[in-house]
XYZ file of C-alpha atoms in Angstrom:
279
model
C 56.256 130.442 167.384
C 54.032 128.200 169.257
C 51.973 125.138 167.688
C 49.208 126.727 168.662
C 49.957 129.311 166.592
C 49.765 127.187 163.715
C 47.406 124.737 164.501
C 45.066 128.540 164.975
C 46.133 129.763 161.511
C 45.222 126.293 159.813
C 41.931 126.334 161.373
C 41.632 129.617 159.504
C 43.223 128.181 155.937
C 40.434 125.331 156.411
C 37.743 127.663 156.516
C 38.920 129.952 153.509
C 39.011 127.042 151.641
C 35.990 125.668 152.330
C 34.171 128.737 151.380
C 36.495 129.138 148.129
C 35.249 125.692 147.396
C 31.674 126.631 148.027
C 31.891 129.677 145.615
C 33.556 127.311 143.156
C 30.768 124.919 142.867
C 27.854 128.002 142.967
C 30.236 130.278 140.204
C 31.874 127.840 138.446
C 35.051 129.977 138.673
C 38.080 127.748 137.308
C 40.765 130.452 139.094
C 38.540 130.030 142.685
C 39.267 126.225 142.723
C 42.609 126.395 141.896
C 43.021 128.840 144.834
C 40.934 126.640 147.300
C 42.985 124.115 146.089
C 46.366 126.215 147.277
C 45.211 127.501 150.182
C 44.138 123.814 151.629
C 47.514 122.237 150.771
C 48.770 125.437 152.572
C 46.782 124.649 155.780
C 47.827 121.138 155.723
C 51.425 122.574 155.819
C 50.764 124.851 158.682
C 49.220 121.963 160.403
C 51.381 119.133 159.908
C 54.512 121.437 161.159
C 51.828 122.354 164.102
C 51.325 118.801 165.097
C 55.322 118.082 165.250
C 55.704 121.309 166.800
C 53.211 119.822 169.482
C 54.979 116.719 169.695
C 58.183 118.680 170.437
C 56.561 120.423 172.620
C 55.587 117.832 174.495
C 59.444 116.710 175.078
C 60.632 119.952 176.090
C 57.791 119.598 179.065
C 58.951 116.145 179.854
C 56.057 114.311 178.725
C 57.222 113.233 175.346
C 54.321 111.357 173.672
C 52.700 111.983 170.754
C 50.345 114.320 169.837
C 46.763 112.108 169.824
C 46.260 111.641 173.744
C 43.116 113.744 174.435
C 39.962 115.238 172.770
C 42.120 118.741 171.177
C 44.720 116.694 169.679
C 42.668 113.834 168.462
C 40.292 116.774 166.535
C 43.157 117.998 165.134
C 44.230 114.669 164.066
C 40.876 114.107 162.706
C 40.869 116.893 160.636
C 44.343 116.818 158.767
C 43.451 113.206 157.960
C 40.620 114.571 156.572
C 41.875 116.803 154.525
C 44.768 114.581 153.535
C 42.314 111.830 152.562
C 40.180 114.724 150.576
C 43.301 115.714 148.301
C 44.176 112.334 147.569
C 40.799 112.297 146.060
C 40.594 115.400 144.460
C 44.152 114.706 142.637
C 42.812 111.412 141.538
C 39.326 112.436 139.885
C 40.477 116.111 138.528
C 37.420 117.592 140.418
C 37.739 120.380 143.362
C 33.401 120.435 143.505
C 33.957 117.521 146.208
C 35.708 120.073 148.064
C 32.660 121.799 148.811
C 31.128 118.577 150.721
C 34.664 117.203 152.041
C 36.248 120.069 153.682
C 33.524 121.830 156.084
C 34.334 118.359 158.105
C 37.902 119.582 158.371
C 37.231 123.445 159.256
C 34.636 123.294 161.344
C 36.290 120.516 163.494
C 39.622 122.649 163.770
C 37.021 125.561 164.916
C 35.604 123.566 167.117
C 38.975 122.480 168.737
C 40.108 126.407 168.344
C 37.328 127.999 169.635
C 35.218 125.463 171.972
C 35.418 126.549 175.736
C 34.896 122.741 176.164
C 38.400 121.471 174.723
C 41.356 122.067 176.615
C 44.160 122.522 174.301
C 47.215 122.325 176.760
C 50.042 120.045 176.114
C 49.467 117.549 179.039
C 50.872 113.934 181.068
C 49.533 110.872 179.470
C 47.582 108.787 181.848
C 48.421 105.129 182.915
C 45.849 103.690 180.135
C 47.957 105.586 177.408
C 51.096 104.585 178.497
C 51.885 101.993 175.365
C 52.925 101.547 172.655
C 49.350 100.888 170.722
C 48.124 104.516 171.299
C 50.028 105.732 167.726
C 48.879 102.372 166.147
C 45.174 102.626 167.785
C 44.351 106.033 166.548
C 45.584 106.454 163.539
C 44.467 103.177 162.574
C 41.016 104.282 163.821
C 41.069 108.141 162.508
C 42.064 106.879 159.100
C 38.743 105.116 159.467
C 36.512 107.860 160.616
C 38.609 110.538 157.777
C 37.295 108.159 155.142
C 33.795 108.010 156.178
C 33.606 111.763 156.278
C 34.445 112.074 152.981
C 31.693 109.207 152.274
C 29.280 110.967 154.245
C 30.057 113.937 151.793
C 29.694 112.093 149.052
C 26.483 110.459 149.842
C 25.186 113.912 150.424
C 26.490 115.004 147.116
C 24.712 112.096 145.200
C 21.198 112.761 146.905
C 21.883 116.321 145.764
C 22.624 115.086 142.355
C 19.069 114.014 142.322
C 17.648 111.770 139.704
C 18.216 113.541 136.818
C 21.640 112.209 135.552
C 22.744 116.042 133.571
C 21.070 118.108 135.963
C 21.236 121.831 135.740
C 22.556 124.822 137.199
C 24.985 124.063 140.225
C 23.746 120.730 140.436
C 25.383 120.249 136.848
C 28.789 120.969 137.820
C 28.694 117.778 140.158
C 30.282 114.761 138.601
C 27.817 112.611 136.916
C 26.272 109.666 139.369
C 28.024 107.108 138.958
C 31.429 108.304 139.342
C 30.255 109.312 143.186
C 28.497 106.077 143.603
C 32.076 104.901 142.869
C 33.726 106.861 144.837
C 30.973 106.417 148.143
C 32.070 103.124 147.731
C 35.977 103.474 147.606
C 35.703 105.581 150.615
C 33.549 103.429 152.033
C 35.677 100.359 151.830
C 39.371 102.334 152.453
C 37.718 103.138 156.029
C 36.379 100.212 156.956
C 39.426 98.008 156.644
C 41.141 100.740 158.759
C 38.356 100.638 161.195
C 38.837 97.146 161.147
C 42.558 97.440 162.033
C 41.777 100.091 164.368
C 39.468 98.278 166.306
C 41.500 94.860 166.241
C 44.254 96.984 167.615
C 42.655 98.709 170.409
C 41.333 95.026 171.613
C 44.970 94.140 171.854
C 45.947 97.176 173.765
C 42.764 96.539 176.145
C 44.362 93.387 176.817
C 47.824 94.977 177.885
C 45.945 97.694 179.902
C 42.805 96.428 181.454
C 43.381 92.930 181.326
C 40.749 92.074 178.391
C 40.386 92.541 175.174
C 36.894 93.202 175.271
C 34.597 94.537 178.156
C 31.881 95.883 176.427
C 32.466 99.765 177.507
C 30.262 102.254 175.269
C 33.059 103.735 173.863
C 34.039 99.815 172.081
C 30.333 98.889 171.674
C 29.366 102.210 169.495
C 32.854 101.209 167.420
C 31.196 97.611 166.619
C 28.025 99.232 165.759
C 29.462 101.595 162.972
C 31.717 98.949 161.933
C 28.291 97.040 161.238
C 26.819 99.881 159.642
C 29.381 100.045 157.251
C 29.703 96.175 156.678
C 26.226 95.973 155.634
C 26.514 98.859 153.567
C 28.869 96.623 151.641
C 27.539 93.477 152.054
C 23.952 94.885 150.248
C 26.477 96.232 147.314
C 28.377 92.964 147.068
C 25.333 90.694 147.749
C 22.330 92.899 146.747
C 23.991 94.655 144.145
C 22.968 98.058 146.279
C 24.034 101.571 144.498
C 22.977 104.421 144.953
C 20.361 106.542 146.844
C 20.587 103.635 149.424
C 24.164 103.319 149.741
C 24.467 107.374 150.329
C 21.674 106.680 152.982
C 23.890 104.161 154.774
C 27.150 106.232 154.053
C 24.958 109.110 156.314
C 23.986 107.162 159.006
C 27.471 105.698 159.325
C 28.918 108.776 159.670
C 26.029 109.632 162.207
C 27.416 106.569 163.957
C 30.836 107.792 164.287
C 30.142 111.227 165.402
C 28.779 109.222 168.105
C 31.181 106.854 168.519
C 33.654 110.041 168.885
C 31.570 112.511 170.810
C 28.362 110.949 171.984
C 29.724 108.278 174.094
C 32.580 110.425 175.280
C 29.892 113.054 176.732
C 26.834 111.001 177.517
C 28.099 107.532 178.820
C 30.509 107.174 181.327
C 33.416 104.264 180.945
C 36.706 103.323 180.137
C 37.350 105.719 177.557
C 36.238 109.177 179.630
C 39.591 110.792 179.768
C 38.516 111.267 176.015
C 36.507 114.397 176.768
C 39.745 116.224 178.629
């Protein structure tokens, strides 16, 4: 058995439960959730023995480093975050619905990692820039960060589905009421940006030990400081300007916007420091 192998049947446990959790929220089937439930702790199993599978893997060839040196691996890393982030929340508030909005970020990242022509999933030599100690520290630091705004970005979509009416009807009742996801958007919120913060302190430092400065203005670090802004304004208008809300969903969207770009635009589009991101 390969981690391929599992990191392929995960992708497919993701899915399953996403659609279990979309059937829960339309239906309102107790026995669905529960199931979606199951089967997305399963594919976390099947994924976290995947990843250090992969990282055995990568001794056996020689390499030994650990799995989160290129585009496949950093998906993959992305997306059991995700999902790890997503339980926490769902055992805290009692309520699988979120599932619906939280986990499609999961499965249809570890489909595009499966199933993408584009992303090469082979096991390969880490280059001179990744040869340090800050690469574990850097990205998971960072991917904590990005995990949490996902599930924001969910969230935010959730409230502006919620609408205005606070009861609501049909599937739009079996959402929690308002203000327990405006609470949430903003747990979310804030849990990711002080990892952000870390992660982006962190990488500076490794710039330093690598390229000689700890800031050179590449695309890849500028895009970071502008979705760290997003987000800090997002929560300096709810400390400050007592935003909730409609607005703070809007911001939690855009944010996530950011990031997307921060994690593929740049990558694809702009040429620097970072490019061996898109091997």
């Amino acid at each position: 058995m390969t981690s391929s192998y599992l990191l392929s049947l995960s992708t497919f446990a993701y899915l399953a439960a996403a659609f279990l959790y979309l059937v829960l929220w339309v239906f309102r089937v107790r026995k669905v959730g529960v199931l979606a439930t199951i089967v997305t702790i399963g594919g976390l199993c099947l994924q976290t023995a995947g990843i250090i599978l992969r990282w055995t893997e990568s001794y056996q060839l020689g390499y030994g480093h650990a799995p989160l040196s290129n585009l496949y691996e950093s998906l993959v890393f992305f997306s059991w975050v995700t999902i790890l982030v997503y339980l926490v929340l769902e055992w805290r508030i009692r309520n699988r619905v979120i599932g619906a909005f939280a986990t499609p970020f999961a499965s249809l990242t570890m489909a595009y990692a499966s199933f993408s022509p584009r992303v090469e999933d082979a096991i390969q030599p880490l280059i001179p820039a990744l040869q340090s100690n800050w690469l574990i520290a850097h990205v998971v630091t960072c991917f904590l960060g990005y995990a949490s705004f996902a599930v924001a970005c969910g969230l935010g979509i959730m409230y502006l589905i919620r609408g205005d009416s606070e009861e609501g009807d049909g599937i739009i009742s079996s959402l929690p009421r308002k203000r327990v996801i405006d609470d949430l958007m903003h747990q979310t919120i804030v849990f990711g940006f002080l990892w952000l913060s870390i992660g982006i302190i962190t990488g500076a430092v490794w710039a330093n030990e690598a390229w000689g400065t700890y800031w050179s203005w590449d695309p890849k670090e500028t895009w970071s400081l502008i979705t760290w802004f997003v987000y800090a304004i997002a929560l300096h208008a709810r400390f400050v300007k007592g935003w909730t809300g409609n607005r703070i969903a809007y911001l939690s969207i855009i944010g996530f916007i950011s990031v997307i770009f921060t994690y593929f635009g740049v990558n694809f589009l702009l040429s620097g420091l970072h490019s061996y991101g898109t091997q």
